[in-house]
Tab-separated table of C-alpha atoms (C1' of nucleotides) in Angstrom:
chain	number	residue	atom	x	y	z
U	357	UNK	CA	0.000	0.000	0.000
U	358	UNK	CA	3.137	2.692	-0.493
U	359	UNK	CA	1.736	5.858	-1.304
U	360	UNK	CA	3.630	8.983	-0.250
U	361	UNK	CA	3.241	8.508	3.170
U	362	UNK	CA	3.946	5.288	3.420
U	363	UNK	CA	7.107	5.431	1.531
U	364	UNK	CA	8.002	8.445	4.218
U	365	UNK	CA	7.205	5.854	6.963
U	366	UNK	CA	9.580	3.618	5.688
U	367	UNK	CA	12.401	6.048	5.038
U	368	UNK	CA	12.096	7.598	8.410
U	369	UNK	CA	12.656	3.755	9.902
U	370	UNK	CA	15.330	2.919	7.674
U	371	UNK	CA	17.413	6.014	8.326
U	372	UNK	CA	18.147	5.507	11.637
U	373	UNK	CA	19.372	1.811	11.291
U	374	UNK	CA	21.587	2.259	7.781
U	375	UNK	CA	22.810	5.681	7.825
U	376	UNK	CA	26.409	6.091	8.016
U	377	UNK	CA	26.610	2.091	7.981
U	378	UNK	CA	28.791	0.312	5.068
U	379	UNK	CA	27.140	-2.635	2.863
U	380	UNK	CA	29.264	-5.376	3.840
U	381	UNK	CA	27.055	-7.707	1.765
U	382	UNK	CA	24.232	-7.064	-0.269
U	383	UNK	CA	22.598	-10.556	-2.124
U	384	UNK	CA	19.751	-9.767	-5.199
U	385	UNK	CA	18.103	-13.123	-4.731
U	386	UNK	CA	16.982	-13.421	-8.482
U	387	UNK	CA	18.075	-11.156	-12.132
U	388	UNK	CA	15.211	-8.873	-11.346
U	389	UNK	CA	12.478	-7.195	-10.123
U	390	UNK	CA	9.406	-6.011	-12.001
U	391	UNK	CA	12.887	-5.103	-14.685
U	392	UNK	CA	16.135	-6.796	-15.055
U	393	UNK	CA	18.773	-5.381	-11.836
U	394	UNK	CA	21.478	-3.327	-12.559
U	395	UNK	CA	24.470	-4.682	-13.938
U	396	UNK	CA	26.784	-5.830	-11.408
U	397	UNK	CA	24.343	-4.722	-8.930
U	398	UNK	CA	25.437	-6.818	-5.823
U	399	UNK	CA	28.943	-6.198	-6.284
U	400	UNK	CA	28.936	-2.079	-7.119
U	401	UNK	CA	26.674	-2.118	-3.692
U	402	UNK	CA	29.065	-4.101	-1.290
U	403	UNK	CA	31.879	-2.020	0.133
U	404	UNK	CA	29.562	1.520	-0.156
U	405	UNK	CA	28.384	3.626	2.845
U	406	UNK	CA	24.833	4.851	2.983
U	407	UNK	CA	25.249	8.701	3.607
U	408	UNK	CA	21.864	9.783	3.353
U	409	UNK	CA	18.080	7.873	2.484
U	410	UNK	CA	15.922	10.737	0.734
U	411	UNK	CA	12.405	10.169	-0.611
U	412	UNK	CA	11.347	11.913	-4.019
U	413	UNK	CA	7.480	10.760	-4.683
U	414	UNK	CA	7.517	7.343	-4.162
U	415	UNK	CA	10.963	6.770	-4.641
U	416	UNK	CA	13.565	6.250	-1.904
U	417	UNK	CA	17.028	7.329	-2.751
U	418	UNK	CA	19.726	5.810	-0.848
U	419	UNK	CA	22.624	7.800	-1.429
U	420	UNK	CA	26.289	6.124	-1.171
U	421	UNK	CA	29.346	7.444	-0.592
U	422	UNK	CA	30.971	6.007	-4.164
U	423	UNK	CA	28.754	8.799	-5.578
U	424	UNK	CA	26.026	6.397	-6.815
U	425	UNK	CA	22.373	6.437	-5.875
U	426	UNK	CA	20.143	3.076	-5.030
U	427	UNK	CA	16.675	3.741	-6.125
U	428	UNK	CA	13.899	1.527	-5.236
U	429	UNK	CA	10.088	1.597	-5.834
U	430	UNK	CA	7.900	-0.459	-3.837
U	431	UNK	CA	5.552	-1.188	-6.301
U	432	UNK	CA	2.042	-2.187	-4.904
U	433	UNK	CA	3.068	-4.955	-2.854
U	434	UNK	CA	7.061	-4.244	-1.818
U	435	UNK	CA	8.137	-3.666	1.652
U	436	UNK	CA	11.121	-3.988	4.123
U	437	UNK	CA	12.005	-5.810	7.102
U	438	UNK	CA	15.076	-5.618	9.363
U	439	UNK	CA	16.660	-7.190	12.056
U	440	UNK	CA	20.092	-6.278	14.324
U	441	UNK	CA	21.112	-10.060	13.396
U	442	UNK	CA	20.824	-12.278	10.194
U	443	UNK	CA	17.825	-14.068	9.571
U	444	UNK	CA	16.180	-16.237	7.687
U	445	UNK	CA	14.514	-14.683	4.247
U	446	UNK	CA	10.793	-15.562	3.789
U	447	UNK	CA	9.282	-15.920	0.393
U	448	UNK	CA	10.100	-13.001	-1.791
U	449	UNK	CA	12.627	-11.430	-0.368
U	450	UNK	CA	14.352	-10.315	-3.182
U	451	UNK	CA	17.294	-8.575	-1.884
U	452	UNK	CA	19.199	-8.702	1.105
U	453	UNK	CA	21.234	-6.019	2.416
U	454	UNK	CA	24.070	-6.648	5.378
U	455	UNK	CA	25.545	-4.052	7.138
U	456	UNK	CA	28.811	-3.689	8.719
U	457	UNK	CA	27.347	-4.029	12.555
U	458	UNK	CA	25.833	-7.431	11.772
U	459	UNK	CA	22.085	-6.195	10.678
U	460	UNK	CA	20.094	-7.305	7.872
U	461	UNK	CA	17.725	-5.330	5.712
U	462	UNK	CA	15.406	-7.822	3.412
U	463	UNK	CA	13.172	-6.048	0.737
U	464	UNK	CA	10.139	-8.313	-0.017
U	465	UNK	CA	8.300	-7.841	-3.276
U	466	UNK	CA	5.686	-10.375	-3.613
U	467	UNK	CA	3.949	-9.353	-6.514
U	468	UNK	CA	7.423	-7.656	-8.477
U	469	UNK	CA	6.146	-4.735	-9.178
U	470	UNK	CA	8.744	-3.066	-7.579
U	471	UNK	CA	11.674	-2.511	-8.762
U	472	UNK	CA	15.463	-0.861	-7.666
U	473	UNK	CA	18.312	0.783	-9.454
U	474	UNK	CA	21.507	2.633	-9.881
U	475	UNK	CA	22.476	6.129	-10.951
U	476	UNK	CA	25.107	8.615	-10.644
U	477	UNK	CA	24.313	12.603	-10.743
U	478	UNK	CA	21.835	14.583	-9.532
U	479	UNK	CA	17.936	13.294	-9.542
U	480	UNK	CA	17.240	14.726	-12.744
U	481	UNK	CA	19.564	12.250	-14.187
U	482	UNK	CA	17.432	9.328	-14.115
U	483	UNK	CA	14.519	8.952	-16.674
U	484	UNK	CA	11.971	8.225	-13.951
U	485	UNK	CA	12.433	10.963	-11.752
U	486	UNK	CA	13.039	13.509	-14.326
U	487	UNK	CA	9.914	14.704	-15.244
U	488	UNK	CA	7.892	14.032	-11.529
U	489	UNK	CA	6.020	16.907	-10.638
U	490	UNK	CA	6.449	18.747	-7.819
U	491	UNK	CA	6.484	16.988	-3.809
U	492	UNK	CA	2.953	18.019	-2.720
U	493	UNK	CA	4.336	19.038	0.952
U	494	UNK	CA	7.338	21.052	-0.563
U	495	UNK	CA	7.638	24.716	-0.864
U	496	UNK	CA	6.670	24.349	-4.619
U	497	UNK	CA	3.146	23.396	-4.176
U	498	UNK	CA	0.222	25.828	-3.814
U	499	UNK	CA	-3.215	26.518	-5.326
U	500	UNK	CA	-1.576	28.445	-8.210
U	501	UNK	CA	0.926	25.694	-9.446
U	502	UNK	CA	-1.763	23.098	-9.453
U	503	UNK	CA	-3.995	25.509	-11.324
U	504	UNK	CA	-1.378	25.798	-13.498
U	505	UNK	CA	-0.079	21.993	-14.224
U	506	UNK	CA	-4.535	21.338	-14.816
U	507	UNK	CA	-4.977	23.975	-17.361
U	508	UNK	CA	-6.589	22.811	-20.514
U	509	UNK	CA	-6.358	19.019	-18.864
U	510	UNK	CA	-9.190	17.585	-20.346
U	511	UNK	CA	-8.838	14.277	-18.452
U	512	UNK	CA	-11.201	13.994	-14.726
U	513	UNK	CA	-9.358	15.640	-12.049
U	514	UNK	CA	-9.088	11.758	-10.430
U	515	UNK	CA	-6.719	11.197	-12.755
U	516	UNK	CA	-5.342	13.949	-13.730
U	517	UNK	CA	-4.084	13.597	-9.717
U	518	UNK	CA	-2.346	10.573	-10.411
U	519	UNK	CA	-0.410	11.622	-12.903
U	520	UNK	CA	3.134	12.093	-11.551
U	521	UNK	CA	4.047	14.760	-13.126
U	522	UNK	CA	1.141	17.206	-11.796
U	523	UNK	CA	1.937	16.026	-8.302
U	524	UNK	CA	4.633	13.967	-7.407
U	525	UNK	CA	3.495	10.761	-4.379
U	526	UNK	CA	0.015	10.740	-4.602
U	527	UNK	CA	-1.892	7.473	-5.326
U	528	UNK	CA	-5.149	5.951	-5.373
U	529	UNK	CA	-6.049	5.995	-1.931
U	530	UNK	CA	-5.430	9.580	-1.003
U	531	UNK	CA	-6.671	10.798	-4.106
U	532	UNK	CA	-9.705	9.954	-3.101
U	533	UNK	CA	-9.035	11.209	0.437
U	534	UNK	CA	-7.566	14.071	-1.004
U	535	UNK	CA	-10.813	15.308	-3.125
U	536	UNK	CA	-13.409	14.281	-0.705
U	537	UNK	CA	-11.670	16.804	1.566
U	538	UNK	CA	-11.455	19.448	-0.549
U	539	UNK	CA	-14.856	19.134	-1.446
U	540	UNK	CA	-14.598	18.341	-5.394
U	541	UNK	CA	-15.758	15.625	-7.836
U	542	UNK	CA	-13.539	12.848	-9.150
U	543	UNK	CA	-15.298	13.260	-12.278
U	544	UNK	CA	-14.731	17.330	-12.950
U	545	UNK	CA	-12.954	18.144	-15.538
U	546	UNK	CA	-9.291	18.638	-14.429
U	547	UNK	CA	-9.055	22.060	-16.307
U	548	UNK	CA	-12.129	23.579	-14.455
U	549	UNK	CA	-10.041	23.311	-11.066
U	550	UNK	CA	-9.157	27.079	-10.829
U	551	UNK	CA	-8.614	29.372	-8.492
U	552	UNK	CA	-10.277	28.787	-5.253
U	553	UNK	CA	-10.747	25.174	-5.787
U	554	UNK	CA	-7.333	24.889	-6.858
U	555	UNK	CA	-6.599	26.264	-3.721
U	556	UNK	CA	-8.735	24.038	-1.861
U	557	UNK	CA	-7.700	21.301	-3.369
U	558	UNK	CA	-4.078	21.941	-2.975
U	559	UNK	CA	-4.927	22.412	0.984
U	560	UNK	CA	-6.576	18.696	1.100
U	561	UNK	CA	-3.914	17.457	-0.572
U	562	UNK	CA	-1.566	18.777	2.280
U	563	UNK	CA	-4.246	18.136	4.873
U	564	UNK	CA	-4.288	14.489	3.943
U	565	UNK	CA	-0.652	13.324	3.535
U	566	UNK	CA	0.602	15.010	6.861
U	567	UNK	CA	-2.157	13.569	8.639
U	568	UNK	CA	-1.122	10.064	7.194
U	569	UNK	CA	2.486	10.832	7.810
U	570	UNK	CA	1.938	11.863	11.287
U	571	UNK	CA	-0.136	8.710	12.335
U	572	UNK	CA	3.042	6.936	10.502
U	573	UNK	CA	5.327	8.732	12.396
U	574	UNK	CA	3.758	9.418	15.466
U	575	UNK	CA	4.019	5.645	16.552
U	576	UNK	CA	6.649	4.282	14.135
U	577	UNK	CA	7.819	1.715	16.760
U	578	UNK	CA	4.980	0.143	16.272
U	579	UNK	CA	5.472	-0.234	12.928
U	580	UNK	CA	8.764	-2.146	12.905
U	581	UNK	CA	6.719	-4.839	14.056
U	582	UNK	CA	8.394	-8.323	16.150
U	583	UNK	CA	9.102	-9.556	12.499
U	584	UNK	CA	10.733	-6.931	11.843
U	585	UNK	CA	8.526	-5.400	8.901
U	586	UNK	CA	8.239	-1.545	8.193
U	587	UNK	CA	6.112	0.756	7.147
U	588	UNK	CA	2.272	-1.078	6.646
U	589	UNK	CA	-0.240	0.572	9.082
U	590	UNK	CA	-3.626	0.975	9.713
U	591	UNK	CA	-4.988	4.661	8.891
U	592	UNK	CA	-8.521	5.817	9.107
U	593	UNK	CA	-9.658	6.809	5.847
U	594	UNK	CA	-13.184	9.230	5.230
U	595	UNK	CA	-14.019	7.245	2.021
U	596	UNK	CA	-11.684	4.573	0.536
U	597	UNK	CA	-12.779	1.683	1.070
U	598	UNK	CA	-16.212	2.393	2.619
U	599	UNK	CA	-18.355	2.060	-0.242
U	600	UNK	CA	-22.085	2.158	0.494
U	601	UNK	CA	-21.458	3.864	4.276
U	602	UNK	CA	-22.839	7.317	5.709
U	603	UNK	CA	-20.366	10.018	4.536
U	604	UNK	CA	-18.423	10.767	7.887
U	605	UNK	CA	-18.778	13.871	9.652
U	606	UNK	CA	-21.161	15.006	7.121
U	607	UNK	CA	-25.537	15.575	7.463
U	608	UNK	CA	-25.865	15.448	3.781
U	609	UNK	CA	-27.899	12.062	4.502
U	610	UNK	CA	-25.773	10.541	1.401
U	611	UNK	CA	-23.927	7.195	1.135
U	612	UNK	CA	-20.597	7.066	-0.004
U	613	UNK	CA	-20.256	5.667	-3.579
U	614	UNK	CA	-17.417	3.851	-5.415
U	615	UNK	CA	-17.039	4.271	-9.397
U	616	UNK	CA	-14.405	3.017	-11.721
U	617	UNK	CA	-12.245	5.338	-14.043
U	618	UNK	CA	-9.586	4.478	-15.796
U	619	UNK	CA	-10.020	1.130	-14.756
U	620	UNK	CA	-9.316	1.783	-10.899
U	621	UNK	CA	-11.960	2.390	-7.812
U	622	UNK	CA	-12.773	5.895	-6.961
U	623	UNK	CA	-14.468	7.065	-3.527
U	624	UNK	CA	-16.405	9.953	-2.790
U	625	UNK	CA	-19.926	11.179	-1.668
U	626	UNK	CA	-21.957	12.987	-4.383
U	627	UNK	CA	-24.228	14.841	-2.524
U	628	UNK	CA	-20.910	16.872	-0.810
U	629	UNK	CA	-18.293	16.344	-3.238
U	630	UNK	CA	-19.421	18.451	-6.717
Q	593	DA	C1'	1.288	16.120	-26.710
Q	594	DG	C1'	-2.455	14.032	-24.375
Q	595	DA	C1'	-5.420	10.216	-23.388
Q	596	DC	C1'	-6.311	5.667	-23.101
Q	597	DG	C1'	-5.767	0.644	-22.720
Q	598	DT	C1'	-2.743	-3.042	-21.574
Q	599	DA	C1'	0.952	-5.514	-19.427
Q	600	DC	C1'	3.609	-6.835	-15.612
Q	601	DC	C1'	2.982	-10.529	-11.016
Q	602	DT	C1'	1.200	-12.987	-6.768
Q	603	DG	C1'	-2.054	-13.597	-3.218
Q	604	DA	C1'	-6.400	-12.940	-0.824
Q	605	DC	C1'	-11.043	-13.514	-1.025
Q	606	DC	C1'	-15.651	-15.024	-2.594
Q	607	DG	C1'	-19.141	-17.988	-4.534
Q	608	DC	C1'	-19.959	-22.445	-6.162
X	1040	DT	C1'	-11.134	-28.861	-0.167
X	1041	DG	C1'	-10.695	-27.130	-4.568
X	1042	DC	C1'	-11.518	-24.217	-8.453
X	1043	DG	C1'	-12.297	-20.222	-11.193
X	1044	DG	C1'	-13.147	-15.456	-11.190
X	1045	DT	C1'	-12.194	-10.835	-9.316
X	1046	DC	C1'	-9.667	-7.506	-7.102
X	1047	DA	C1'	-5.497	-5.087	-5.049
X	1048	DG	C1'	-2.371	0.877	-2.740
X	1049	DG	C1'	1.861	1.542	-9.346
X	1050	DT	C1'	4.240	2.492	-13.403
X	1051	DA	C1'	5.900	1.921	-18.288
X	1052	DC	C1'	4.846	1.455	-22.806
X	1053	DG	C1'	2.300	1.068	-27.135
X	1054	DT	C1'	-1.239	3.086	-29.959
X	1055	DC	C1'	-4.414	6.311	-31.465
DNA sequence: AGACGTACCTGACCGC
DNA sequence: TGCGGTCAGGTACGTC
């Protein structure tokens, strides 16, 4: 489930344990991921410190200090575990990552569609990061800019959220979260969010993902749970998932409704959402 | 260029 | 207990 958040959940428990720590050992368990691994990829990895573990979207960047970059993705269905002693993998664990005080770091990928690589240079360098839009909870995103990156977007404004490049980390889930906060339609038009609902919208956007981040954070021991597995965790959510229930916090009287577009389930309650 | 459908994988769940 | 169908939080790529 790795939207934004998520993916900030699981960089803020990583940190901790591998910054500053050299690979002594890192193990790809098969050629690849949802693509083929890096060339050489266990052997460029082993021997490199981790200096720093950013996030950009819903990419972590592990920065080394041989001047490369890891990237890795968690797909739909990737995660991490870690332990301060070896252990046995489970069942897709892909890649296993030893560090030089004796802990393991397994990333588990059941479904591949994950997948991790290697660059040198700034971010802009690799082809999947290049052209992201900008981080939702940086200084770069306001009312304005979103009005901006919907203009003449034909597209609904469900998906015209999900593309990357109009706003960088945001997925199905809080898409949904995001709009039913802010009050708007899945099915508008993207170009006819202007001005104040651009605004709005940009606000529930915010709203949403530091609310999810904070329930992450807030209690991130608990999420490095006995097995050792980061990141997963339970948040309360006004509409995903809730299909056919009373629209929270809300007298409008309406159930909460779930449509398709563009093949994926959409959330929201019609009566406040227009 | 933008919009859309499809492909990539496994596992959980449901009805029969 | 097993089987087939459906669905799942993401992204890249081909085609129009």
């Amino acid at each position: 489930m790795p939207e934004l958040p998520e993916v900030e959940t699981v960089r803020r428990g990583l940190l901790p344990k591998m910054q500053g720590r050299r690979l002594a050992r890192v193990v790809a368990r098969r050629p690849d991921l949802r693509f083929p691994l890096p060339y050489d990829f266990g052997q460029r990895l082993t021997g490199a410190s981790v200096k720093d573990i950013r996030r950009r979207a819903k990419y972590l960047l592990f920065d080394l200090d041989t001047g490369e970059t890891l990237m890795a993705h968690l797909g739909m269905s990737g995660s991490f575990r870690m332990a301060d002693a070896p252990f046995p993998p489970e069942k897709h664990d892909h890649v296993i990552f030893t560090l030089d005080d004796g802990a393991e770091v397994h990333f588990n990928d059941p479904r591949r569609f994950g997948f991790m690589d290697l660059f040198s240079g700034d971010d802009g360098a690799h082809a999947v990061l290049k052209d992201l839009g900008p981080e939702p909870l940086g200084g770069d995103f306001d009312g304005p800019t979103l009005a901006m990156a919907l203009k003449g977007r034909k597209t609904p404004i469900k998906a015209a959220l999900l593309d990357q490049r109009v706003v960088a980390g945001l997925g199905n889930i809080y898409v949904s979260e995001s709009l039913f906060r802010a009050g708007i339609s899945p099915r508008r038009g993207a170009h006819t969010v202007q001005g104040g609902r651009a605004e709005k919208l940009a606000a529930a956007v915010k709203d949403v993902l530091r609310a999810a981040i904070k329930s992450g954070g807030s209690s991130l021991r608990d999420h490095i749970r006995p097995d050792g597995e980061l990141g997963y965790f339970q948040h309360s959510f006004d509409v995903y998932g809730r299909a056919g229930e009373k629209c929270r916090d809300c007298d409008c009287g309406g159930a909460i409704q779930q449509i398709v577009q563009a093949g994926r389930s959409t959330f929201f309650c019609p009566h406040r959402q227009r």
